[in-house]
mmCIF file of C-alpha atoms in Angstrom:
data_model
loop_
_atom_site.group_PDB
_atom_site.id
_atom_site.type_symbol
_atom_site.label_atom_id
_atom_site.label_comp_id
_atom_site.label_asym_id
_atom_site.label_seq_id
_atom_site.Cartn_x
_atom_site.Cartn_y
_atom_site.Cartn_z
ATOM 1 C CA MET A 22 -0.002 0.026 -0.001
ATOM 2 C CA ALA A 23 1.341 3.488 -0.895
ATOM 3 C CA ALA A 24 2.369 5.697 2.012
ATOM 4 C CA PRO A 25 -0.038 8.569 2.656
ATOM 5 C CA PRO A 26 1.224 11.841 1.171
ATOM 6 C CA LEU A 27 1.920 13.541 4.543
ATOM 7 C CA LEU A 28 3.904 10.602 5.852
ATOM 8 C CA LEU A 29 5.857 10.442 2.578
ATOM 9 C CA LEU A 30 6.644 14.122 2.910
ATOM 10 C CA LEU A 31 7.806 13.586 6.485
ATOM 11 C CA LEU A 32 9.910 10.563 5.531
ATOM 12 C CA MET A 33 11.593 12.627 2.815
ATOM 13 C CA ALA A 34 12.262 15.420 5.271
ATOM 14 C CA ALA A 35 13.656 13.016 7.896
ATOM 15 C CA GLY A 36 15.642 11.016 5.471
ATOM 16 C CA GLY A 37 17.216 13.789 3.484
ATOM 17 C CA GLY A 38 15.270 13.522 0.158
ATOM 18 C CA ALA A 39 13.954 16.564 -1.650
ATOM 19 C CA VAL A 40 13.772 19.960 -0.026
ATOM 20 C CA PRO A 41 11.175 19.562 2.772
ATOM 21 C CA ALA A 42 8.210 21.851 2.983
ATOM 22 C CA TRP A 43 8.486 24.570 5.705
ATOM 23 C CA ASP A 44 6.446 23.704 8.772
ATOM 24 C CA ALA A 45 4.297 26.691 9.667
ATOM 25 C CA ALA A 46 3.845 25.235 13.181
ATOM 26 C CA GLY A 47 7.527 26.144 13.818
ATOM 27 C CA TYR A 48 10.752 24.407 14.821
ATOM 28 C CA LEU A 49 12.629 23.659 17.977
ATOM 29 C CA LEU A 50 16.440 23.631 17.982
ATOM 30 C CA TYR A 51 18.771 23.005 20.926
ATOM 31 C CA CYS A 52 22.371 22.125 21.796
ATOM 32 C CA PRO A 53 22.773 18.677 23.476
ATOM 33 C CA CYS A 54 25.392 20.362 25.613
ATOM 34 C CA MET A 55 25.178 18.398 28.905
ATOM 35 C CA GLY A 56 27.405 15.409 29.461
ATOM 36 C CA ARG A 57 28.316 12.475 27.345
ATOM 37 C CA PHE A 58 26.029 10.171 25.297
ATOM 38 C CA GLY A 59 23.947 8.753 28.142
ATOM 39 C CA ASN A 60 22.981 12.232 29.373
ATOM 40 C CA GLN A 61 22.391 13.488 25.811
ATOM 41 C CA ALA A 62 20.025 10.588 25.155
ATOM 42 C CA GLU A 63 18.005 11.322 28.338
ATOM 43 C CA HIS A 64 17.717 14.910 27.285
ATOM 44 C CA PHE A 65 16.742 13.909 23.722
ATOM 45 C CA LEU A 66 13.679 11.982 25.004
ATOM 46 C CA GLY A 67 12.569 15.007 27.026
ATOM 47 C CA ALA A 68 13.180 17.385 24.028
ATOM 48 C CA LEU A 69 11.152 15.106 21.777
ATOM 49 C CA ALA A 70 8.271 15.236 24.196
ATOM 50 C CA PHE A 71 8.580 19.015 24.553
ATOM 51 C CA ALA A 72 8.536 19.465 20.704
ATOM 52 C CA ARG A 73 5.358 17.412 20.553
ATOM 53 C CA ALA A 74 3.717 19.360 23.359
ATOM 54 C CA LEU A 75 4.389 22.655 21.541
ATOM 55 C CA ASN A 76 3.548 20.990 18.181
ATOM 56 C CA ARG A 77 6.836 22.155 16.641
ATOM 57 C CA THR A 78 9.043 20.064 14.409
ATOM 58 C CA LEU A 79 12.164 18.979 16.286
ATOM 59 C CA ALA A 80 15.483 19.601 14.517
ATOM 60 C CA VAL A 81 17.297 16.487 15.740
ATOM 61 C CA PRO A 82 20.826 17.566 16.775
ATOM 62 C CA PRO A 83 23.990 15.517 16.199
ATOM 63 C CA TRP A 84 25.476 13.740 19.206
ATOM 64 C CA ILE A 85 28.520 15.419 20.700
ATOM 65 C CA GLU A 86 31.462 13.093 21.198
ATOM 66 C CA TYR A 87 34.414 14.406 23.206
ATOM 67 C CA ARG A 88 37.557 13.171 21.442
ATOM 68 C CA HIS A 89 40.132 15.076 23.431
ATOM 69 C CA HIS A 90 42.579 12.168 23.949
ATOM 70 C CA ARG A 91 42.672 10.855 20.411
ATOM 71 C CA PRO A 92 42.087 12.266 16.891
ATOM 72 C CA PRO A 93 40.542 14.703 16.122
ATOM 73 C CA TYR A 94 41.482 15.921 19.675
ATOM 74 C CA THR A 95 38.341 17.990 19.827
ATOM 75 C CA ASN A 96 34.576 17.627 19.792
ATOM 76 C CA LEU A 97 33.122 15.368 17.146
ATOM 77 C CA HIS A 98 29.558 16.044 15.964
ATOM 78 C CA VAL A 99 27.988 12.801 14.895
ATOM 79 C CA PRO A 100 24.674 13.002 12.965
ATOM 80 C CA TYR A 101 21.786 11.231 14.748
ATOM 81 C CA ALA A 102 21.262 8.941 11.781
ATOM 82 C CA GLU A 103 24.763 7.468 12.021
ATOM 83 C CA HIS A 104 23.662 5.512 15.041
ATOM 84 C CA PHE A 105 19.872 5.538 14.862
ATOM 85 C CA ARG A 106 17.131 5.689 12.240
ATOM 86 C CA LEU A 107 15.174 8.969 11.965
ATOM 87 C CA GLU A 108 12.041 7.441 10.482
ATOM 88 C CA PRO A 109 10.798 5.660 13.620
ATOM 89 C CA LEU A 110 10.766 9.062 15.427
ATOM 90 C CA LEU A 111 8.029 10.134 13.001
ATOM 91 C CA ARG A 112 5.652 7.636 14.580
ATOM 92 C CA TYR A 113 5.696 9.864 17.590
ATOM 93 C CA HIS A 114 6.222 13.364 16.183
ATOM 94 C CA ARG A 115 7.536 15.439 13.272
ATOM 95 C CA VAL A 116 11.355 15.624 13.063
ATOM 96 C CA ILE A 117 14.101 16.700 10.648
ATOM 97 C CA SER A 118 17.811 16.277 11.083
ATOM 98 C CA MET A 119 19.513 19.490 12.127
ATOM 99 C CA GLU A 120 21.880 19.017 9.187
ATOM 100 C CA ASP A 121 18.961 19.052 6.760
ATOM 101 C CA PHE A 122 17.300 21.949 8.552
ATOM 102 C CA MET A 123 20.462 24.086 8.286
ATOM 103 C CA GLU A 124 21.228 23.085 4.706
ATOM 104 C CA LYS A 125 17.730 23.086 3.114
ATOM 105 C CA LEU A 126 15.513 25.331 5.191
ATOM 106 C CA ALA A 127 17.602 27.800 7.200
ATOM 107 C CA PRO A 128 19.026 29.726 4.175
ATOM 108 C CA VAL A 129 15.534 30.824 3.172
ATOM 109 C CA HIS A 130 13.547 30.683 6.398
ATOM 110 C CA TRP A 131 16.081 31.304 9.127
ATOM 111 C CA PRO A 132 18.842 33.277 7.444
ATOM 112 C CA PRO A 133 21.622 35.224 9.175
ATOM 113 C CA GLY A 134 20.133 38.469 10.551
ATOM 114 C CA LYS A 135 17.015 36.641 11.744
ATOM 115 C CA ARG A 136 18.524 34.197 14.125
ATOM 116 C CA VAL A 137 17.003 34.732 17.579
ATOM 117 C CA ALA A 138 18.280 32.998 20.771
ATOM 118 C CA TYR A 139 15.824 32.026 23.552
ATOM 119 C CA CYS A 140 16.875 31.578 27.181
ATOM 120 C CA PHE A 141 16.001 32.090 30.807
ATOM 121 C CA GLU A 142 16.658 35.546 32.210
ATOM 122 C CA ALA A 143 18.914 33.891 34.780
ATOM 123 C CA ALA A 144 21.166 32.484 31.995
ATOM 124 C CA ALA A 145 21.407 35.876 30.374
ATOM 125 C CA GLN A 146 22.794 37.289 33.630
ATOM 126 C CA ARG A 147 26.055 35.632 32.738
ATOM 127 C CA SER A 148 26.516 37.875 29.702
ATOM 128 C CA ALA A 149 28.231 41.283 29.864
ATOM 129 C CA ASP A 150 25.055 43.280 29.110
ATOM 130 C CA LYS A 151 22.876 40.886 31.275
ATOM 131 C CA SER A 152 20.387 40.624 28.346
ATOM 132 C CA THR A 153 22.166 38.322 25.834
ATOM 133 C CA CYS A 154 21.676 34.535 25.800
ATOM 134 C CA PRO A 155 25.004 32.774 26.301
ATOM 135 C CA MET A 156 24.422 30.499 23.334
ATOM 136 C CA LYS A 157 28.070 30.136 22.333
ATOM 137 C CA ASP A 158 29.930 30.660 25.576
ATOM 138 C CA GLY A 159 32.701 28.062 26.012
ATOM 139 C CA ASN A 160 32.824 24.391 25.007
ATOM 140 C CA PRO A 161 30.638 22.564 23.846
ATOM 141 C CA PHE A 162 28.303 25.479 23.144
ATOM 142 C CA GLY A 163 30.492 27.497 20.788
ATOM 143 C CA PRO A 164 31.718 24.599 18.654
ATOM 144 C CA PHE A 165 28.224 23.158 18.428
ATOM 145 C CA TRP A 166 26.720 26.245 16.732
ATOM 146 C CA ASP A 167 29.919 27.009 14.778
ATOM 147 C CA GLN A 168 29.693 23.670 12.885
ATOM 148 C CA PHE A 169 26.487 25.084 11.399
ATOM 149 C CA GLN A 170 27.975 28.593 11.000
ATOM 150 C CA VAL A 171 25.275 29.954 13.306
ATOM 151 C CA ASP A 172 25.643 33.335 15.079
ATOM 152 C CA PHE A 173 22.674 34.825 16.933
ATOM 153 C CA ASP A 174 21.414 38.319 16.172
ATOM 154 C CA ARG A 175 19.363 38.993 19.233
ATOM 155 C CA SER A 176 17.935 37.347 22.341
ATOM 156 C CA GLU A 177 14.462 36.697 23.746
ATOM 157 C CA LEU A 178 14.413 36.136 27.514
ATOM 158 C CA PHE A 179 11.802 34.361 29.585
ATOM 159 C CA LYS A 180 11.150 33.600 33.220
ATOM 160 C CA GLY A 181 8.410 32.097 35.368
ATOM 161 C CA ILE A 182 7.945 29.056 33.087
ATOM 162 C CA SER A 183 9.653 25.688 32.825
ATOM 163 C CA PHE A 184 9.867 22.856 30.229
ATOM 164 C CA SER A 185 7.224 20.930 32.128
ATOM 165 C CA SER A 186 4.116 19.924 30.190
ATOM 166 C CA ALA A 187 2.137 21.989 32.769
ATOM 167 C CA TYR A 188 3.426 25.166 30.981
ATOM 168 C CA LYS A 189 2.581 24.009 27.458
ATOM 169 C CA ASP A 190 -0.059 26.623 26.885
ATOM 170 C CA HIS A 191 2.215 29.391 28.302
ATOM 171 C CA TRP A 192 4.850 28.467 25.766
ATOM 172 C CA ILE A 193 2.428 28.434 22.834
ATOM 173 C CA GLN A 194 0.919 31.816 23.835
ATOM 174 C CA ARG A 195 4.205 33.466 24.672
ATOM 175 C CA PHE A 196 6.046 32.224 21.538
ATOM 176 C CA SER A 197 3.525 31.772 18.710
ATOM 177 C CA PRO A 198 5.065 30.145 15.652
ATOM 178 C CA SER A 199 3.947 33.001 13.415
ATOM 179 C CA GLU A 200 6.113 35.463 15.403
ATOM 180 C CA HIS A 201 8.680 33.000 16.628
ATOM 181 C CA PRO A 202 9.092 30.364 13.889
ATOM 182 C CA VAL A 203 12.331 28.906 15.235
ATOM 183 C CA LEU A 204 12.861 28.413 18.967
ATOM 184 C CA ALA A 205 16.648 28.025 19.433
ATOM 185 C CA LEU A 206 17.623 27.101 22.974
ATOM 186 C CA PRO A 207 21.135 26.957 24.589
ATOM 187 C CA GLY A 208 20.423 23.490 26.047
ATOM 188 C CA ALA A 209 17.851 20.757 25.946
ATOM 189 C CA PRO A 210 14.271 21.675 27.030
ATOM 190 C CA ALA A 211 14.277 18.642 29.337
ATOM 191 C CA GLN A 212 15.191 17.377 32.798
ATOM 192 C CA PHE A 213 17.960 15.090 33.830
ATOM 193 C CA PRO A 214 17.470 12.276 34.630
ATOM 194 C CA VAL A 215 14.696 11.621 32.109
ATOM 195 C CA LEU A 216 11.191 11.981 33.554
ATOM 196 C CA GLU A 217 9.432 8.698 34.294
ATOM 197 C CA GLU A 218 6.650 9.419 31.766
ATOM 198 C CA HIS A 219 9.184 10.004 28.934
ATOM 199 C CA ARG A 220 11.058 6.660 29.423
ATOM 200 C CA PRO A 221 8.677 4.776 27.000
ATOM 201 C CA LEU A 222 9.747 7.106 24.204
ATOM 202 C CA GLN A 223 12.848 4.930 24.025
ATOM 203 C CA LYS A 224 10.894 2.669 21.699
ATOM 204 C CA TYR A 225 11.286 5.282 18.937
ATOM 205 C CA ILE A 226 15.094 5.230 19.222
ATOM 206 C CA VAL A 227 15.872 2.426 16.764
ATOM 207 C CA TRP A 228 19.406 1.409 15.798
ATOM 208 C CA SER A 229 20.566 2.170 12.234
ATOM 209 C CA GLU A 230 21.091 -0.771 9.867
ATOM 210 C CA GLU A 231 24.798 -0.147 9.919
ATOM 211 C CA MET A 232 24.944 -0.347 13.735
ATOM 212 C CA VAL A 233 22.841 -3.527 13.754
ATOM 213 C CA LYS A 234 25.184 -5.066 11.190
ATOM 214 C CA LYS A 235 28.349 -4.116 13.111
ATOM 215 C CA GLY A 236 26.882 -5.088 16.535
ATOM 216 C CA ASP A 237 25.562 -8.452 15.316
ATOM 217 C CA ALA A 238 28.889 -9.260 13.661
ATOM 218 C CA TYR A 239 30.724 -8.695 16.969
ATOM 219 C CA ILE A 240 28.179 -10.831 18.869
ATOM 220 C CA HIS A 241 28.378 -13.596 16.324
ATOM 221 C CA SER A 242 32.188 -13.725 16.129
ATOM 222 C CA LEU A 243 33.117 -13.079 19.828
ATOM 223 C CA LEU A 244 30.335 -14.363 22.056
ATOM 224 C CA VAL A 245 28.523 -17.618 22.641
ATOM 225 C CA ARG A 246 24.879 -17.491 23.716
ATOM 226 C CA PRO A 247 23.428 -17.322 26.233
ATOM 227 C CA TYR A 248 25.608 -14.358 27.369
ATOM 228 C CA VAL A 249 25.386 -11.946 30.244
ATOM 229 C CA GLY A 250 26.292 -8.302 29.516
ATOM 230 C CA ILE A 251 27.603 -6.062 32.310
ATOM 231 C CA HIS A 252 28.398 -2.350 32.496
ATOM 232 C CA LEU A 253 31.251 -1.474 34.840
ATOM 233 C CA ARG A 254 31.427 2.263 35.637
ATOM 234 C CA ILE A 255 34.441 2.332 37.909
ATOM 235 C CA GLY A 256 36.777 5.062 36.577
ATOM 236 C CA SER A 257 38.480 7.615 38.892
ATOM 237 C CA ASP A 258 35.952 10.338 38.081
ATOM 238 C CA TRP A 259 33.158 7.883 39.080
ATOM 239 C CA LYS A 260 34.915 7.041 42.305
ATOM 240 C CA ASN A 261 34.946 10.686 43.250
ATOM 241 C CA ALA A 262 31.226 10.997 42.436
ATOM 242 C CA CYS A 263 30.286 7.912 44.468
ATOM 243 C CA ASN A 264 32.287 9.243 47.424
ATOM 244 C CA MET A 265 29.453 11.806 47.759
ATOM 245 C CA LEU A 266 27.295 8.953 48.916
ATOM 246 C CA LYS A 267 29.772 8.035 51.617
ATOM 247 C CA ASP A 268 30.032 11.533 53.017
ATOM 248 C CA GLY A 269 26.252 12.129 52.819
ATOM 249 C CA THR A 270 26.273 14.944 50.238
ATOM 250 C CA ALA A 271 24.272 12.756 47.807
ATOM 251 C CA GLY A 272 20.941 11.060 48.688
ATOM 252 C CA PRO A 273 19.015 8.211 47.013
ATOM 253 C CA HIS A 274 18.291 10.439 43.964
ATOM 254 C CA PHE A 275 21.768 10.768 42.427
ATOM 255 C CA MET A 276 22.220 11.169 38.704
ATOM 256 C CA ALA A 277 20.294 8.304 36.915
ATOM 257 C CA SER A 278 19.468 6.420 40.182
ATOM 258 C CA PRO A 279 15.668 6.885 40.030
ATOM 259 C CA GLN A 280 15.712 4.033 37.500
ATOM 260 C CA CYS A 281 16.480 1.649 40.397
ATOM 261 C CA VAL A 282 15.546 3.366 43.671
ATOM 262 C CA GLY A 283 12.239 4.672 42.239
ATOM 263 C CA TYR A 284 11.161 8.149 41.109
ATOM 264 C CA ASP A 285 9.118 8.926 44.177
ATOM 265 C CA ARG A 286 11.543 10.639 46.596
ATOM 266 C CA SER A 287 9.491 9.832 49.649
ATOM 267 C CA ALA A 288 9.453 6.114 48.836
ATOM 268 C CA ALA A 289 12.995 5.775 47.299
ATOM 269 C CA VAL A 290 14.977 2.837 48.517
ATOM 270 C CA PRO A 291 18.510 3.551 49.893
ATOM 271 C CA LEU A 292 21.295 3.948 47.359
ATOM 272 C CA THR A 293 24.285 1.896 48.421
ATOM 273 C CA MET A 294 27.997 1.944 47.473
ATOM 274 C CA ASP A 295 27.512 -1.465 45.850
ATOM 275 C CA MET A 296 24.975 0.133 43.503
ATOM 276 C CA CYS A 297 27.152 3.114 42.678
ATOM 277 C CA LEU A 298 30.668 1.675 42.747
ATOM 278 C CA PRO A 299 30.608 -2.159 42.895
ATOM 279 C CA ASP A 300 33.840 -3.701 44.067
ATOM 280 C CA LEU A 301 35.258 -6.913 42.509
ATOM 281 C CA LYS A 302 33.519 -8.961 45.262
ATOM 282 C CA GLU A 303 30.123 -7.553 44.289
ATOM 283 C CA ILE A 304 30.840 -7.906 40.570
ATOM 284 C CA LYS A 305 31.674 -11.585 41.043
ATOM 285 C CA ARG A 306 28.608 -12.153 43.218
ATOM 286 C CA ALA A 307 26.191 -10.658 40.717
ATOM 287 C CA LEU A 308 27.822 -12.393 37.812
ATOM 288 C CA GLU A 309 27.808 -15.788 39.572
ATOM 289 C CA LEU A 310 24.058 -15.424 40.238
ATOM 290 C CA TRP A 311 23.049 -14.497 36.702
ATOM 291 C CA VAL A 312 25.537 -16.723 34.838
ATOM 292 C CA LYS A 313 24.058 -19.595 36.802
ATOM 293 C CA LYS A 314 20.419 -18.526 36.303
ATOM 294 C CA THR A 315 20.774 -17.940 32.552
ATOM 295 C CA GLU A 316 23.206 -20.892 32.023
ATOM 296 C CA ALA A 317 25.454 -18.353 30.263
ATOM 297 C CA LYS A 318 28.350 -19.507 28.106
ATOM 298 C CA SER A 319 29.964 -16.052 27.924
ATOM 299 C CA VAL A 320 30.173 -12.601 29.587
ATOM 300 C CA TYR A 321 30.444 -9.239 27.789
ATOM 301 C CA ILE A 322 31.998 -6.372 29.735
ATOM 302 C CA ALA A 323 31.517 -2.761 28.777
ATOM 303 C CA THR A 324 33.594 -0.363 30.845
ATOM 304 C CA ASP A 325 35.189 3.060 31.026
ATOM 305 C CA SER A 326 38.287 1.668 32.743
ATOM 306 C CA GLU A 327 39.592 -1.655 34.125
ATOM 307 C CA PRO A 328 37.457 -4.520 32.700
ATOM 308 C CA TYR A 329 38.613 -7.166 35.283
ATOM 309 C CA THR A 330 38.684 -9.665 32.365
ATOM 310 C CA THR A 331 41.408 -11.813 33.828
ATOM 311 C CA GLU A 332 39.873 -11.892 37.322
ATOM 312 C CA ILE A 333 36.477 -12.843 35.994
ATOM 313 C CA GLN A 334 37.919 -15.556 33.741
ATOM 314 C CA GLN A 335 39.831 -17.056 36.680
ATOM 315 C CA PHE A 336 36.743 -16.785 38.879
ATOM 316 C CA PHE A 337 34.795 -18.962 36.399
ATOM 317 C CA GLN A 338 37.860 -21.256 36.072
ATOM 318 C CA GLY A 339 38.020 -20.617 32.349
ATOM 319 C CA LYS A 340 34.649 -22.278 31.666
ATOM 320 C CA ILE A 341 33.030 -18.957 30.642
ATOM 321 C CA LYS A 342 34.300 -16.876 27.738
ATOM 322 C CA VAL A 343 34.902 -13.274 28.877
ATOM 323 C CA VAL A 344 35.012 -10.548 26.316
ATOM 324 C CA SER A 345 35.651 -6.763 26.564
ATOM 325 C CA LEU A 346 35.935 -4.807 23.327
ATOM 326 C CA GLN A 347 36.344 -1.269 24.605
ATOM 327 C CA PRO A 348 35.420 0.045 21.136
ATOM 328 C CA GLU A 349 36.124 3.519 19.867
ATOM 329 C CA VAL A 350 32.394 3.990 19.366
ATOM 330 C CA PRO A 351 30.631 3.483 22.705
ATOM 331 C CA GLN A 352 27.356 2.758 20.928
ATOM 332 C CA ILE A 353 28.788 -0.673 19.973
ATOM 333 C CA ASP A 354 28.906 -1.469 23.700
ATOM 334 C CA LEU A 355 25.316 -0.238 24.092
ATOM 335 C CA TYR A 356 24.141 -2.393 21.223
ATOM 336 C CA ILE A 357 25.818 -5.565 22.526
ATOM 337 C CA LEU A 358 24.535 -4.967 26.085
ATOM 338 C CA GLY A 359 21.020 -4.429 24.689
ATOM 339 C CA GLN A 360 21.102 -7.780 22.975
ATOM 340 C CA ALA A 361 22.384 -9.792 26.020
ATOM 341 C CA ASP A 362 20.335 -12.636 27.523
ATOM 342 C CA HIS A 363 20.662 -10.802 30.884
ATOM 343 C CA PHE A 364 22.078 -7.349 31.631
ATOM 344 C CA ILE A 365 23.656 -6.117 34.890
ATOM 345 C CA GLY A 366 24.113 -2.407 34.975
ATOM 346 C CA ASN A 367 25.174 0.494 37.195
ATOM 347 C CA CYS A 368 22.077 2.050 38.779
ATOM 348 C CA VAL A 369 23.552 5.572 38.877
ATOM 349 C CA SER A 370 24.758 5.667 35.296
ATOM 350 C CA SER A 371 22.862 7.169 32.335
ATOM 351 C CA PHE A 372 24.848 4.859 30.031
ATOM 352 C CA THR A 373 23.316 1.889 31.842
ATOM 353 C CA ALA A 374 19.928 3.737 31.786
ATOM 354 C CA PHE A 375 19.977 3.759 27.970
ATOM 355 C CA VAL A 376 20.469 -0.037 27.919
ATOM 356 C CA LYS A 377 17.848 -0.629 30.607
ATOM 357 C CA ARG A 378 15.175 1.463 28.807
ATOM 358 C CA GLU A 379 15.865 -0.323 25.556
ATOM 359 C CA ARG A 380 15.657 -3.743 27.205
ATOM 360 C CA ASP A 381 12.441 -2.787 28.986
ATOM 361 C CA VAL A 382 10.923 -1.854 25.610
ATOM 362 C CA HIS A 383 11.661 -5.298 24.320
ATOM 363 C CA GLY A 384 10.747 -7.114 27.550
ATOM 364 C CA LYS A 385 14.368 -8.313 28.230
ATOM 365 C CA PRO A 386 15.532 -8.870 31.840
ATOM 366 C CA SER A 387 17.974 -6.523 33.616
ATOM 367 C CA SER A 388 19.327 -6.020 37.064
ATOM 368 C CA PHE A 389 21.835 -3.768 38.787
ATOM 369 C CA PHE A 390 24.862 -4.288 40.888
ATOM 370 C CA GLY A 391 23.663 -4.207 44.462
ATOM 371 C CA MET A 392 20.068 -4.816 43.310
ATOM 372 C CA ASP A 393 19.183 -8.163 41.784
ATOM 373 C CA HIS A 394 15.455 -7.443 41.452
ATOM 374 C CA PRO A 395 14.728 -3.815 40.518
ATOM 375 C CA PRO A 396 11.280 -2.534 41.229
ATOM 376 C CA ARG A 397 8.959 -2.100 38.234
ATOM 377 C CA LEU A 398 8.655 1.515 37.243
ATOM 378 C CA ARG A 399 5.318 3.063 36.575
ATOM 379 C CA ASP A 400 5.765 3.689 32.866
ATOM 380 C CA GLU A 401 4.155 1.175 30.525
ATOM 381 C CA PHE A 402 6.506 -0.227 27.902
#
């Protein structure tokens, strides 16, 4: 059956076909300028929901990868479609890649001279004149807009509203698309961690064919099913963060921890050091449990530091194959963890949170270090 004309138009817009028609309902642009991939993904889900609430087309930004220790020794801007397909997002709301927006629509509809920045009054206080949005101050803000050769001509400030859906009507009345066709924001119009009601939007984030091909090739050549995938977040920066639990400066809600302690602050279960920074003893305990339960033949380790490959191999007396790729592209790790027969993650990490949401979408089992049986969250996957 032929695709309906509107859907065809949207698919062409999302997929980079002919010049897309201008959306009179307006556009939403933002810089994914907080944190690494896991945080950017959480913000993306919130931004997608915000664009739909305002009925504006979302210009999907590239992912920012920080390549400061290897070529190109600077920020890398990776188009969304390199890792994920744009088309599935259209089942939820109208989108266009930011690259297509800038190349095909901006020259006519959002040309230099008409580029307005939008930000909170409090953010503008950082500027010299106290009335200019700090859209390009520092890294990654400056390089992000510079890749698209964007400079802003003036600023519109707001206060007394937030990105919550409760303010939807305020946004629409205050910034009508006829007068404000392009809402360009310095950061994502979203909360971190992702709101509980936005977690199900993960189902629209679908791996690109290329990523599936690469990920499946690694699984097929390196692993034997069933396999358990684990995410070890144990680098020095993480140790420093988890020490905040020890000294009491962090409570149960710490970074991505609502995914395991629960979103309701009043009913949140305690966040332990095993959940934040599992030691080798806890890693072995959890692995032994799930390797036995799943009758696993291999273990896949994704990590930002020491993979403990040798120790884990010795622990299983060489009977279990232990693999750690540490790929240049962290999304390979995410894909392989997502496909595991069981996944053990780090409750506080947004990298784990991406895997957990994806597995929840597909009804695959997951647990966390320090928590073998996570509570069911309220969202309905």
